[in-house]
Amino acid sequence: RKEVEQDPGPFNVPEGATVAFNCTYSNSASQSFFWYRQDCRKEPKLLMSVYSSGNEDGRFTAQLNRASQYISLLIRDSKLSDSATYLCVVNPSTGYGGATNKLIFGTGTLLAVQP
Amino acid sequence: AAGVIQSPRHLIKEKRETATLKCYPIPRHDTVYWYQQGPGQDPQFLISFYEKMQSDKGSIPDRFSAQQFSDYHSELNMSSLELGDSALYFCASSLGTARTGRETGELFFGEGSRLTVL
């Protein structure tokens, strides 16, 4: 079983739709969490960090449920330019209160926004 | 703003050859990470360096070695290349690590070096 699991998709949605991605992680001691975006054949780029209280950045909302070891990303009013692979990323704990930065990536969820 | 620079962007080698990838981190970033992403796979952590010392090791094959130099650039050396080494190799940098207590958990990735082994 992978440490970070995501539905690979693809999610095909029309422009303007709201779409949600989910992710589960197995290491309960994980320190921090992120959503990265990766365009085809490009490098991963940080989309947003995920905080316990939930956080929003424009059309994007991230939620973390530590008890269920579950992370989500909600995209509202989808744009064509949102088409990409969304990677759920976990930063494991060192055990000393910090994070290792040995990021563990999920396999990604492919989003295709249709005109 | 300056980003992480990787070279070469594309590299074609034959089996059993060697290859060297270079990475120049964002100025003032003191930590460098190497990731390998095979076709259709998620990026896998290989190795990281903080202040020119290896700080963590992941799934890096024994045929691979890496180092970080005094100017903070890093090189990944791969020998006895195998077909399965064909992948996109990303370098990332950050400011600080857990060891310094300054880590932010945010890594900045370079555009990657695509290695094809024939």
CSV table of C-alpha atoms in Angstrom, one decimal:
chain,number,residue,atom,x,y,z
A,1,ARG,CA,0.0,0.0,0.0
A,2,LYS,CA,1.4,3.4,-1.0
A,3,GLU,CA,2.0,5.9,1.8
A,4,VAL,CA,0.0,8.5,0.0
A,5,GLU,CA,-3.0,7.4,-2.0
A,6,GLN,CA,-5.0,9.4,-4.6
A,7,ASP,CA,-7.7,8.6,-7.1
A,8,PRO,CA,-5.7,8.9,-10.4
A,9,GLY,CA,-8.7,10.1,-12.4
A,10,PRO,CA,-9.0,11.4,-15.0
A,11,PHE,CA,-11.6,13.9,-13.8
A,12,ASN,CA,-13.2,15.4,-16.9
A,13,VAL,CA,-15.2,18.5,-15.9
A,14,PRO,CA,-16.7,21.4,-17.9
A,15,GLU,CA,-15.5,24.9,-17.4
A,16,GLY,CA,-17.1,26.5,-14.3
A,17,ALA,CA,-17.6,23.3,-12.5
A,18,THR,CA,-16.5,22.6,-8.9
A,19,VAL,CA,-14.3,19.6,-8.5
A,20,ALA,CA,-12.9,17.9,-5.4
A,21,PHE,CA,-9.9,15.7,-5.0
A,22,ASN,CA,-9.2,13.4,-2.0
A,23,CYS,CA,-6.1,11.9,-0.6
A,24,THR,CA,-5.2,9.6,2.3
A,25,TYR,CA,-1.9,9.1,4.0
A,26,SER,CA,-0.7,6.3,6.1
A,27,ASN,CA,1.8,7.8,8.5
A,28,SER,CA,0.0,9.4,11.3
A,29,ALA,CA,3.1,11.3,12.4
A,30,SER,CA,3.4,13.2,9.1
A,31,GLN,CA,4.3,16.8,9.8
A,32,SER,CA,3.0,18.9,6.9
A,33,PHE,CA,0.9,18.6,3.8
A,34,PHE,CA,0.8,20.2,0.4
A,35,TRP,CA,-0.9,20.1,-2.9
A,36,TYR,CA,1.4,20.4,-5.9
A,37,ARG,CA,0.4,20.9,-9.4
A,38,GLN,CA,2.3,19.3,-12.3
A,39,ASP,CA,1.7,20.0,-15.9
A,40,CYS,CA,2.6,17.4,-18.5
A,41,ARG,CA,6.4,16.9,-18.6
A,42,LYS,CA,7.0,19.8,-16.3
A,43,GLU,CA,8.2,20.1,-12.8
A,44,PRO,CA,5.9,20.0,-9.8
A,45,LYS,CA,5.0,23.4,-8.5
A,46,LEU,CA,3.6,24.2,-5.1
A,47,LEU,CA,-0.1,25.0,-5.3
A,48,MET,CA,-0.8,25.4,-1.6
A,49,SER,CA,0.0,24.2,1.8
A,50,VAL,CA,-2.7,22.4,3.8
A,51,TYR,CA,-3.4,23.5,7.4
A,52,SER,CA,-5.4,21.8,10.1
A,53,SER,CA,-7.9,24.6,10.2
A,54,GLY,CA,-8.4,24.5,6.4
A,55,ASN,CA,-7.3,27.2,4.1
A,56,GLU,CA,-8.4,29.0,1.0
A,57,ASP,CA,-6.5,30.6,-1.8
A,58,GLY,CA,-8.9,32.2,-4.4
A,59,ARG,CA,-10.8,29.4,-6.0
A,60,PHE,CA,-8.8,26.7,-4.2
A,61,THR,CA,-9.7,25.3,-0.8
A,62,ALA,CA,-7.7,22.7,1.1
A,63,GLN,CA,-8.8,20.7,4.1
A,64,LEU,CA,-6.9,18.4,6.4
A,65,ASN,CA,-8.4,15.8,8.7
A,66,ARG,CA,-5.6,14.4,10.9
A,67,ALA,CA,-7.9,12.0,12.7
A,68,SER,CA,-8.9,10.4,9.4
A,69,GLN,CA,-5.5,11.0,7.8
A,70,TYR,CA,-7.3,12.6,4.9
A,71,ILE,CA,-6.6,15.7,2.8
A,72,SER,CA,-8.8,17.3,0.2
A,73,LEU,CA,-8.6,20.0,-2.5
A,74,LEU,CA,-11.6,21.8,-3.8
A,75,ILE,CA,-11.5,23.8,-7.0
A,76,ARG,CA,-14.4,26.1,-7.7
A,77,ASP,CA,-15.2,27.7,-11.1
A,78,SER,CA,-12.8,25.5,-13.0
A,79,LYS,CA,-10.8,27.1,-15.8
A,80,LEU,CA,-9.2,25.5,-18.8
A,81,SER,CA,-5.9,26.5,-17.3
A,82,ASP,CA,-6.6,24.3,-14.3
A,83,SER,CA,-6.0,21.2,-16.4
A,84,ALA,CA,-3.1,19.4,-14.9
A,85,THR,CA,-2.1,16.6,-12.5
A,86,TYR,CA,-2.6,17.5,-8.8
A,87,LEU,CA,-0.2,15.8,-6.5
A,88,CYS,CA,-1.0,15.2,-2.8
A,89,VAL,CA,2.3,15.6,-0.9
A,90,VAL,CA,3.2,14.6,2.6
A,91,ASN,CA,6.3,15.9,4.5
A,92,PRO,CA,7.1,13.2,7.1
A,93,SER,CA,8.1,14.2,10.6
A,94,THR,CA,11.6,13.8,11.9
A,95,GLY,CA,10.3,12.7,15.3
A,96,TYR,CA,11.9,15.8,16.8
A,97,GLY,CA,9.1,18.2,15.9
A,98,GLY,CA,10.4,19.1,12.5
A,99,ALA,CA,9.8,17.8,9.0
A,100,THR,CA,12.3,15.8,6.9
A,101,ASN,CA,11.5,17.5,3.6
A,102,LYS,CA,11.8,14.0,2.0
A,103,LEU,CA,8.5,14.7,0.3
A,104,ILE,CA,6.2,11.7,-0.3
A,105,PHE,CA,4.1,12.2,-3.4
A,106,GLY,CA,0.8,10.6,-4.3
A,107,THR,CA,0.5,9.3,-7.8
A,108,GLY,CA,-1.5,12.4,-8.7
A,109,THR,CA,-5.0,13.1,-9.9
A,110,LEU,CA,-5.4,14.1,-13.5
A,111,LEU,CA,-7.9,17.0,-14.1
A,112,ALA,CA,-9.1,17.8,-17.6
A,113,VAL,CA,-11.3,20.9,-17.8
A,114,GLN,CA,-13.4,20.9,-21.0
A,115,PRO,CA,-14.6,24.0,-22.8
B,1,ALA,CA,13.3,35.7,-9.6
B,2,ALA,CA,16.0,33.1,-10.0
B,3,GLY,CA,14.8,29.5,-10.0
B,4,VAL,CA,16.5,26.2,-9.7
B,5,ILE,CA,18.6,25.5,-12.8
B,6,GLN,CA,19.2,22.0,-14.0
B,7,SER,CA,21.4,20.8,-16.8
B,8,PRO,CA,21.4,19.2,-19.2
B,9,ARG,CA,17.6,19.3,-19.9
B,10,HIS,CA,17.8,16.2,-22.1
B,11,LEU,CA,20.3,13.4,-22.1
B,12,ILE,CA,20.5,10.2,-24.1
B,13,LYS,CA,22.8,7.5,-23.1
B,14,GLU,CA,23.4,3.8,-23.8
B,15,LYS,CA,23.2,1.0,-21.3
B,16,ARG,CA,26.3,0.7,-19.0
B,17,GLU,CA,27.3,4.3,-19.8
B,18,THR,CA,27.6,7.0,-17.1
B,19,ALA,CA,25.8,10.3,-16.8
B,20,THR,CA,26.1,13.4,-14.7
B,21,LEU,CA,23.3,15.8,-13.9
B,22,LYS,CA,23.9,19.2,-12.5
B,23,CYS,CA,21.7,21.4,-10.3
B,24,TYR,CA,22.1,25.0,-9.2
B,25,PRO,CA,19.8,25.9,-6.4
B,26,ILE,CA,18.0,29.2,-5.8
B,27,PRO,CA,20.6,31.7,-4.4
B,28,ARG,CA,20.8,31.5,-0.6
B,29,HIS,CA,19.1,28.1,-0.5
B,30,ASP,CA,21.3,25.8,1.5
B,31,THR,CA,19.5,22.5,0.9
B,32,VAL,CA,19.3,20.5,-2.3
B,33,TYR,CA,17.1,17.4,-3.0
B,34,TRP,CA,17.1,15.0,-5.9
B,35,TYR,CA,14.0,13.2,-7.1
B,36,GLN,CA,13.4,10.6,-9.8
B,37,GLN,CA,10.1,10.4,-11.7
B,38,GLY,CA,9.7,7.5,-14.0
B,39,PRO,CA,7.1,7.5,-16.8
B,40,GLY,CA,3.6,7.6,-15.3
B,41,GLN,CA,5.1,7.5,-11.7
B,42,ASP,CA,5.2,10.0,-8.9
B,43,PRO,CA,8.5,11.6,-8.0
B,44,GLN,CA,10.6,9.5,-5.6
B,45,PHE,CA,13.1,11.0,-3.2
B,46,LEU,CA,16.7,10.0,-3.9
B,47,ILE,CA,19.0,12.0,-1.7
B,48,SER,CA,19.4,15.4,-0.1
B,49,PHE,CA,22.3,17.7,1.0
B,50,TYR,CA,22.5,20.4,3.5
B,51,GLU,CA,25.6,22.6,3.7
B,52,LYS,CA,27.5,20.3,1.5
B,53,MET,CA,26.8,17.2,3.7
B,54,GLN,CA,24.4,14.4,2.8
B,55,SER,CA,21.4,15.0,5.0
B,56,ASP,CA,19.0,12.2,4.0
B,57,LYS,CA,19.0,9.2,1.7
B,58,GLY,CA,16.0,7.7,-0.1
B,59,SER,CA,15.7,5.1,-2.8
B,60,ILE,CA,19.0,6.0,-4.5
B,61,PRO,CA,20.7,3.0,-6.2
B,62,ASP,CA,24.2,2.1,-5.2
B,63,ARG,CA,25.2,2.9,-8.8
B,64,PHE,CA,24.3,6.5,-8.2
B,65,SER,CA,26.2,9.0,-6.2
B,66,ALA,CA,25.8,12.7,-5.5
B,67,GLN,CA,27.5,15.6,-3.8
B,68,GLN,CA,27.1,19.3,-3.1
B,69,PHE,CA,29.9,21.7,-3.8
B,70,SER,CA,31.1,24.8,-2.0
B,71,ASP,CA,29.0,27.0,-4.2
B,72,TYR,CA,26.0,24.9,-3.2
B,73,HIS,CA,25.5,23.4,-6.7
B,74,SER,CA,24.9,19.7,-6.7
B,75,GLU,CA,25.8,16.9,-9.1
B,76,LEU,CA,24.1,13.5,-9.5
B,77,ASN,CA,26.4,10.9,-11.0
B,78,MET,CA,24.9,7.7,-12.5
B,79,SER,CA,27.0,4.8,-13.6
B,80,SER,CA,26.3,1.5,-15.3
B,81,LEU,CA,23.1,2.9,-16.6
B,82,GLU,CA,20.2,0.6,-17.0
B,83,LEU,CA,17.1,0.9,-19.2
B,84,GLY,CA,15.0,1.4,-16.0
B,85,ASP,CA,17.0,4.6,-15.2
B,86,SER,CA,15.2,6.4,-17.9
B,87,ALA,CA,13.3,9.1,-16.1
B,88,LEU,CA,12.9,12.7,-15.3
B,89,TYR,CA,15.3,13.8,-12.6
B,90,PHE,CA,14.2,16.8,-10.6
B,91,CYS,CA,16.4,18.8,-8.3
B,92,ALA,CA,14.7,21.0,-5.7
B,93,SER,CA,16.1,23.4,-3.2
B,94,SER,CA,14.9,24.9,0.0
B,95,LEU,CA,16.1,27.2,2.7
B,96,GLY,CA,16.9,25.4,5.9
B,97,THR,CA,16.1,21.8,7.0
B,98,ALA,CA,14.6,20.2,10.0
B,99,ARG,CA,18.1,20.1,11.5
B,100,THR,CA,18.3,23.8,11.5
B,101,GLY,CA,14.7,24.4,12.7
B,102,ARG,CA,14.3,26.8,9.8
B,103,GLU,CA,12.6,24.4,7.4
B,104,THR,CA,9.4,25.6,5.7
B,105,GLY,CA,8.5,22.4,4.0
B,106,GLU,CA,8.3,24.2,0.7
B,107,LEU,CA,10.6,22.9,-2.0
B,108,PHE,CA,11.2,24.7,-5.3
B,109,PHE,CA,11.8,22.3,-8.2
B,110,GLY,CA,13.9,22.8,-11.3
B,111,GLU,CA,12.5,22.0,-14.7
B,112,GLY,CA,14.1,18.6,-14.6
B,113,SER,CA,16.6,16.6,-16.6
B,114,ARG,CA,15.1,13.9,-18.9
B,115,LEU,CA,17.4,10.9,-19.1
B,116,THR,CA,16.8,8.3,-21.8
B,117,VAL,CA,18.8,5.1,-21.7
B,118,LEU,CA,18.8,3.1,-24.9
